[in-house]
Amino acid sequence: MKRLKFMKDRYGFDMLFFAMTALCLLIALLTRTVLWRIPHLSTSGILSVTGLTMLINLSRVFSKDIARREAENIRFTLFINKLIGKGGKKSDYITDNKGYTPLSQLKSARPKAVYCECGNKLDIPQGSGNQMVICPVCGKRMLIKHR
C-alpha cells in the first residue's frame, strides 16, 4: 500500500526522460566501443558525466513540481517537432515566437488539482465560471471557481 502512495504526487516518466536515457546509453556504448581509442579523451570522464546526467534525469521522475516538469517536456516536444519538420498543431498551449511555452502560461492553462476531504482527487471539467463537482467516493458537493 505504501508503494502505491509513494508516486501519488510525483511527475513520472515522459518523452524527455526516454530521450535522455536513450542518448546517455548511446554515449556510454560509443565510449566503451569506439571513443576509448582516441588518445587524449578521458573515457571515465565521459562516463561520469553520462552517469550524472542519468541521475538528474531520474530526479525529474520523482519530482513534485509537476508544472515545471510538464513545461520542460512540452518545450522538448516542440523542439523535436521543429527538428523533424512536424510543425503541426501545438495543442491548446500558447507559444511565443521562440517556440517554447512560458511557465506562467502553462500554470494558467492547467487546472489545479482539487482534493475532497476524504482524500480523493477530483476531476475538474473544463470550462469557465463556477461549477459544482461531486466526489464519487463520499458524495460531498464542492463548488469550483475558475479564474
PDB file of C-alpha atoms in Angstrom:
ATOM      1  CA  MET A   1       0.000   0.000   0.000  1.00  0.00           C
ATOM      2  CA  LYS A   2       2.836   2.416   0.798  1.00  0.00           C
ATOM      3  CA  ARG A   3       4.470   1.815  -2.576  1.00  0.00           C
ATOM      4  CA  LEU A   4       1.323   2.945  -4.356  1.00  0.00           C
ATOM      5  CA  LYS A   5       1.179   6.168  -2.344  1.00  0.00           C
ATOM      6  CA  PHE A   6       4.862   6.941  -2.953  1.00  0.00           C
ATOM      7  CA  MET A   7       4.310   8.037  -6.565  1.00  0.00           C
ATOM      8  CA  LYS A   8       0.981   9.760  -5.861  1.00  0.00           C
ATOM      9  CA  ASP A   9       2.055  13.392  -6.374  1.00  0.00           C
ATOM     10  CA  ARG A  10       5.179  12.672  -8.419  1.00  0.00           C
ATOM     11  CA  TYR A  11       5.656  13.606 -12.068  1.00  0.00           C
ATOM     12  CA  GLY A  12       6.567  10.210 -13.546  1.00  0.00           C
ATOM     13  CA  PHE A  13       8.006   9.242 -16.924  1.00  0.00           C
ATOM     14  CA  ASP A  14       7.702  11.344 -20.069  1.00  0.00           C
ATOM     15  CA  MET A  15       9.182  11.702 -23.547  1.00  0.00           C
ATOM     16  CA  LEU A  16      12.133  13.805 -22.342  1.00  0.00           C
ATOM     17  CA  PHE A  17      13.098  11.085 -19.841  1.00  0.00           C
ATOM     18  CA  PHE A  18      13.113   8.370 -22.504  1.00  0.00           C
ATOM     19  CA  ALA A  19      15.052  10.529 -24.983  1.00  0.00           C
ATOM     20  CA  MET A  20      17.707  11.461 -22.407  1.00  0.00           C
ATOM     21  CA  THR A  21      18.015   7.833 -21.288  1.00  0.00           C
ATOM     22  CA  ALA A  22      18.485   6.649 -24.879  1.00  0.00           C
ATOM     23  CA  LEU A  23      21.068   9.375 -25.527  1.00  0.00           C
ATOM     24  CA  CYS A  24      23.028   8.510 -22.351  1.00  0.00           C
ATOM     25  CA  LEU A  25      23.005   4.809 -23.198  1.00  0.00           C
ATOM     26  CA  LEU A  26      24.170   5.557 -26.741  1.00  0.00           C
ATOM     27  CA  ILE A  27      27.019   7.747 -25.463  1.00  0.00           C
ATOM     28  CA  ALA A  28      28.029   5.080 -22.924  1.00  0.00           C
ATOM     29  CA  LEU A  29      28.006   2.408 -25.633  1.00  0.00           C
ATOM     30  CA  LEU A  30      30.062   4.564 -28.008  1.00  0.00           C
ATOM     31  CA  THR A  31      32.504   5.377 -25.224  1.00  0.00           C
ATOM     32  CA  ARG A  32      33.086   1.723 -24.407  1.00  0.00           C
ATOM     33  CA  THR A  33      33.409   0.625 -28.055  1.00  0.00           C
ATOM     34  CA  VAL A  34      34.810   3.497 -30.137  1.00  0.00           C
ATOM     35  CA  LEU A  35      35.891   6.522 -28.128  1.00  0.00           C
ATOM     36  CA  TRP A  36      38.372   4.709 -25.870  1.00  0.00           C
ATOM     37  CA  ARG A  37      40.749   4.505 -28.845  1.00  0.00           C
ATOM     38  CA  ILE A  38      41.160   8.303 -29.024  1.00  0.00           C
ATOM     39  CA  PRO A  39      44.376   9.052 -27.085  1.00  0.00           C
ATOM     40  CA  HIS A  40      43.574  12.369 -25.333  1.00  0.00           C
ATOM     41  CA  LEU A  41      39.958  11.598 -24.476  1.00  0.00           C
ATOM     42  CA  SER A  42      39.062  10.606 -20.933  1.00  0.00           C
ATOM     43  CA  THR A  43      36.511   7.797 -21.175  1.00  0.00           C
ATOM     44  CA  SER A  44      35.999   7.743 -17.412  1.00  0.00           C
ATOM     45  CA  GLY A  45      35.149  11.467 -17.533  1.00  0.00           C
ATOM     46  CA  ILE A  46      32.596  10.905 -20.286  1.00  0.00           C
ATOM     47  CA  LEU A  47      31.027   8.017 -18.391  1.00  0.00           C
ATOM     48  CA  SER A  48      30.947  10.097 -15.186  1.00  0.00           C
ATOM     49  CA  VAL A  49      29.125  12.954 -16.915  1.00  0.00           C
ATOM     50  CA  THR A  50      26.734  10.458 -18.504  1.00  0.00           C
ATOM     51  CA  GLY A  51      26.001   8.915 -15.103  1.00  0.00           C
ATOM     52  CA  LEU A  52      25.412  12.342 -13.555  1.00  0.00           C
ATOM     53  CA  THR A  53      23.037  13.197 -16.394  1.00  0.00           C
ATOM     54  CA  MET A  54      21.126   9.971 -15.735  1.00  0.00           C
ATOM     55  CA  LEU A  55      20.812  10.846 -12.026  1.00  0.00           C
ATOM     56  CA  ILE A  56      19.436  14.283 -12.890  1.00  0.00           C
ATOM     57  CA  ASN A  57      17.103  12.664 -15.402  1.00  0.00           C
ATOM     58  CA  LEU A  58      15.878  10.195 -12.767  1.00  0.00           C
ATOM     59  CA  SER A  59      15.304  13.021 -10.286  1.00  0.00           C
ATOM     60  CA  ARG A  60      12.814  14.505 -12.769  1.00  0.00           C
ATOM     61  CA  VAL A  61      10.708  11.346 -12.466  1.00  0.00           C
ATOM     62  CA  PHE A  62      10.342  11.709  -8.691  1.00  0.00           C
ATOM     63  CA  SER A  63       9.854  15.494  -8.736  1.00  0.00           C
ATOM     64  CA  LYS A  64       6.766  17.002  -7.115  1.00  0.00           C
ATOM     65  CA  ASP A  65       6.976  20.196  -9.211  1.00  0.00           C
ATOM     66  CA  ILE A  66       4.677  18.870 -11.923  1.00  0.00           C
ATOM     67  CA  ALA A  67       4.109  22.205 -13.685  1.00  0.00           C
ATOM     68  CA  ARG A  68       7.825  22.717 -14.331  1.00  0.00           C
ATOM     69  CA  ARG A  69       8.396  19.146 -15.499  1.00  0.00           C
ATOM     70  CA  GLU A  70       5.408  19.477 -17.827  1.00  0.00           C
ATOM     71  CA  ALA A  71       6.818  22.736 -19.200  1.00  0.00           C
ATOM     72  CA  GLU A  72      10.197  21.092 -19.835  1.00  0.00           C
ATOM     73  CA  ASN A  73       8.547  18.182 -21.646  1.00  0.00           C
ATOM     74  CA  ILE A  74       6.385  20.471 -23.805  1.00  0.00           C
ATOM     75  CA  ARG A  75       9.400  22.605 -24.755  1.00  0.00           C
ATOM     76  CA  PHE A  76      11.332  19.451 -25.656  1.00  0.00           C
ATOM     77  CA  THR A  77       8.455  18.072 -27.719  1.00  0.00           C
ATOM     78  CA  LEU A  78       8.039  21.360 -29.603  1.00  0.00           C
ATOM     79  CA  PHE A  79      11.794  21.443 -30.258  1.00  0.00           C
ATOM     80  CA  ILE A  80      11.798  17.871 -31.592  1.00  0.00           C
ATOM     81  CA  ASN A  81       8.752  18.586 -33.759  1.00  0.00           C
ATOM     82  CA  LYS A  82      10.535  21.604 -35.188  1.00  0.00           C
ATOM     83  CA  LEU A  83      13.650  19.500 -35.912  1.00  0.00           C
ATOM     84  CA  ILE A  84      11.830  16.718 -37.726  1.00  0.00           C
ATOM     85  CA  GLY A  85       9.539  19.153 -39.535  1.00  0.00           C
ATOM     86  CA  LYS A  86       6.255  18.120 -37.962  1.00  0.00           C
ATOM     87  CA  GLY A  87       5.216  21.715 -37.125  1.00  0.00           C
ATOM     88  CA  GLY A  88       1.620  20.656 -36.774  1.00  0.00           C
ATOM     89  CA  LYS A  89      -0.790  21.695 -34.069  1.00  0.00           C
ATOM     90  CA  LYS A  90       0.733  22.905 -30.832  1.00  0.00           C
ATOM     91  CA  SER A  91      -2.317  21.815 -28.825  1.00  0.00           C
ATOM     92  CA  ASP A  92      -4.045  24.342 -26.602  1.00  0.00           C
ATOM     93  CA  TYR A  93      -0.864  25.917 -25.271  1.00  0.00           C
ATOM     94  CA  ILE A  94       0.003  29.398 -26.458  1.00  0.00           C
ATOM     95  CA  THR A  95       3.573  29.658 -27.704  1.00  0.00           C
ATOM     96  CA  ASP A  96       5.617  32.733 -28.426  1.00  0.00           C
ATOM     97  CA  ASN A  97       7.895  33.196 -31.420  1.00  0.00           C
ATOM     98  CA  LYS A  98      10.781  31.360 -29.706  1.00  0.00           C
ATOM     99  CA  GLY A  99       8.896  28.046 -29.918  1.00  0.00           C
ATOM    100  CA  TYR A 100       8.503  27.320 -26.216  1.00  0.00           C
ATOM    101  CA  THR A 101       5.718  27.797 -23.736  1.00  0.00           C
ATOM    102  CA  PRO A 102       6.382  30.143 -20.818  1.00  0.00           C
ATOM    103  CA  LEU A 103       5.818  28.572 -17.427  1.00  0.00           C
ATOM    104  CA  SER A 104       3.269  31.212 -16.411  1.00  0.00           C
ATOM    105  CA  GLN A 105       1.026  30.239 -19.352  1.00  0.00           C
ATOM    106  CA  LEU A 106       1.337  26.549 -18.514  1.00  0.00           C
ATOM    107  CA  LYS A 107       0.276  27.135 -14.917  1.00  0.00           C
ATOM    108  CA  SER A 108      -2.782  29.090 -16.021  1.00  0.00           C
ATOM    109  CA  ALA A 109      -3.700  26.611 -18.782  1.00  0.00           C
ATOM    110  CA  ARG A 110      -3.618  23.605 -16.484  1.00  0.00           C
ATOM    111  CA  PRO A 111      -6.325  23.450 -13.801  1.00  0.00           C
ATOM    112  CA  LYS A 112      -5.204  22.994 -10.222  1.00  0.00           C
ATOM    113  CA  ALA A 113      -5.837  19.630  -8.621  1.00  0.00           C
ATOM    114  CA  VAL A 114      -8.773  19.611  -6.226  1.00  0.00           C
ATOM    115  CA  TYR A 115      -8.951  17.110  -3.386  1.00  0.00           C
ATOM    116  CA  CYS A 116     -12.022  16.198  -1.396  1.00  0.00           C
ATOM    117  CA  GLU A 117     -11.989  15.981   2.397  1.00  0.00           C
ATOM    118  CA  CYS A 118     -11.890  12.187   2.053  1.00  0.00           C
ATOM    119  CA  GLY A 119      -8.562  12.478   0.139  1.00  0.00           C
ATOM    120  CA  ASN A 120      -9.907  11.584  -3.303  1.00  0.00           C
ATOM    121  CA  LYS A 121      -8.578  13.604  -6.244  1.00  0.00           C
ATOM    122  CA  LEU A 122     -11.496  15.099  -8.179  1.00  0.00           C
ATOM    123  CA  ASP A 123     -11.707  15.536 -11.925  1.00  0.00           C
ATOM    124  CA  ILE A 124     -12.444  19.132 -12.841  1.00  0.00           C
ATOM    125  CA  PRO A 125     -14.497  19.668 -16.012  1.00  0.00           C
ATOM    126  CA  GLN A 126     -13.006  22.224 -18.394  1.00  0.00           C
ATOM    127  CA  GLY A 127     -14.866  25.481 -18.719  1.00  0.00           C
ATOM    128  CA  SER A 128     -15.238  28.876 -17.195  1.00  0.00           C
ATOM    129  CA  GLY A 129     -17.290  30.163 -14.314  1.00  0.00           C
ATOM    130  CA  ASN A 130     -18.323  28.270 -11.203  1.00  0.00           C
ATOM    131  CA  GLN A 131     -19.003  24.534 -11.428  1.00  0.00           C
ATOM    132  CA  MET A 132     -20.401  22.014  -8.978  1.00  0.00           C
ATOM    133  CA  VAL A 133     -18.316  18.834  -8.580  1.00  0.00           C
ATOM    134  CA  ILE A 134     -19.495  15.768  -6.653  1.00  0.00           C
ATOM    135  CA  CYS A 135     -16.992  13.406  -5.036  1.00  0.00           C
ATOM    136  CA  PRO A 136     -17.663   9.847  -6.279  1.00  0.00           C
ATOM    137  CA  VAL A 137     -16.369   8.324  -3.021  1.00  0.00           C
ATOM    138  CA  CYS A 138     -18.121  10.242  -0.252  1.00  0.00           C
ATOM    139  CA  GLY A 139     -20.763  12.172  -2.263  1.00  0.00           C
ATOM    140  CA  LYS A 140     -19.751  15.610  -0.954  1.00  0.00           C
ATOM    141  CA  ARG A 141     -20.565  18.520  -3.272  1.00  0.00           C
ATOM    142  CA  MET A 142     -17.947  21.188  -3.886  1.00  0.00           C
ATOM    143  CA  LEU A 143     -18.186  24.486  -5.767  1.00  0.00           C
ATOM    144  CA  ILE A 144     -15.142  25.034  -8.002  1.00  0.00           C
ATOM    145  CA  LYS A 145     -14.381  28.602  -9.049  1.00  0.00           C
ATOM    146  CA  HIS A 146     -12.466  29.005 -12.319  1.00  0.00           C
ATOM    147  CA  ARG A 147     -10.464  32.138 -12.978  1.00  0.00           C
TER     148      ARG A 147
END
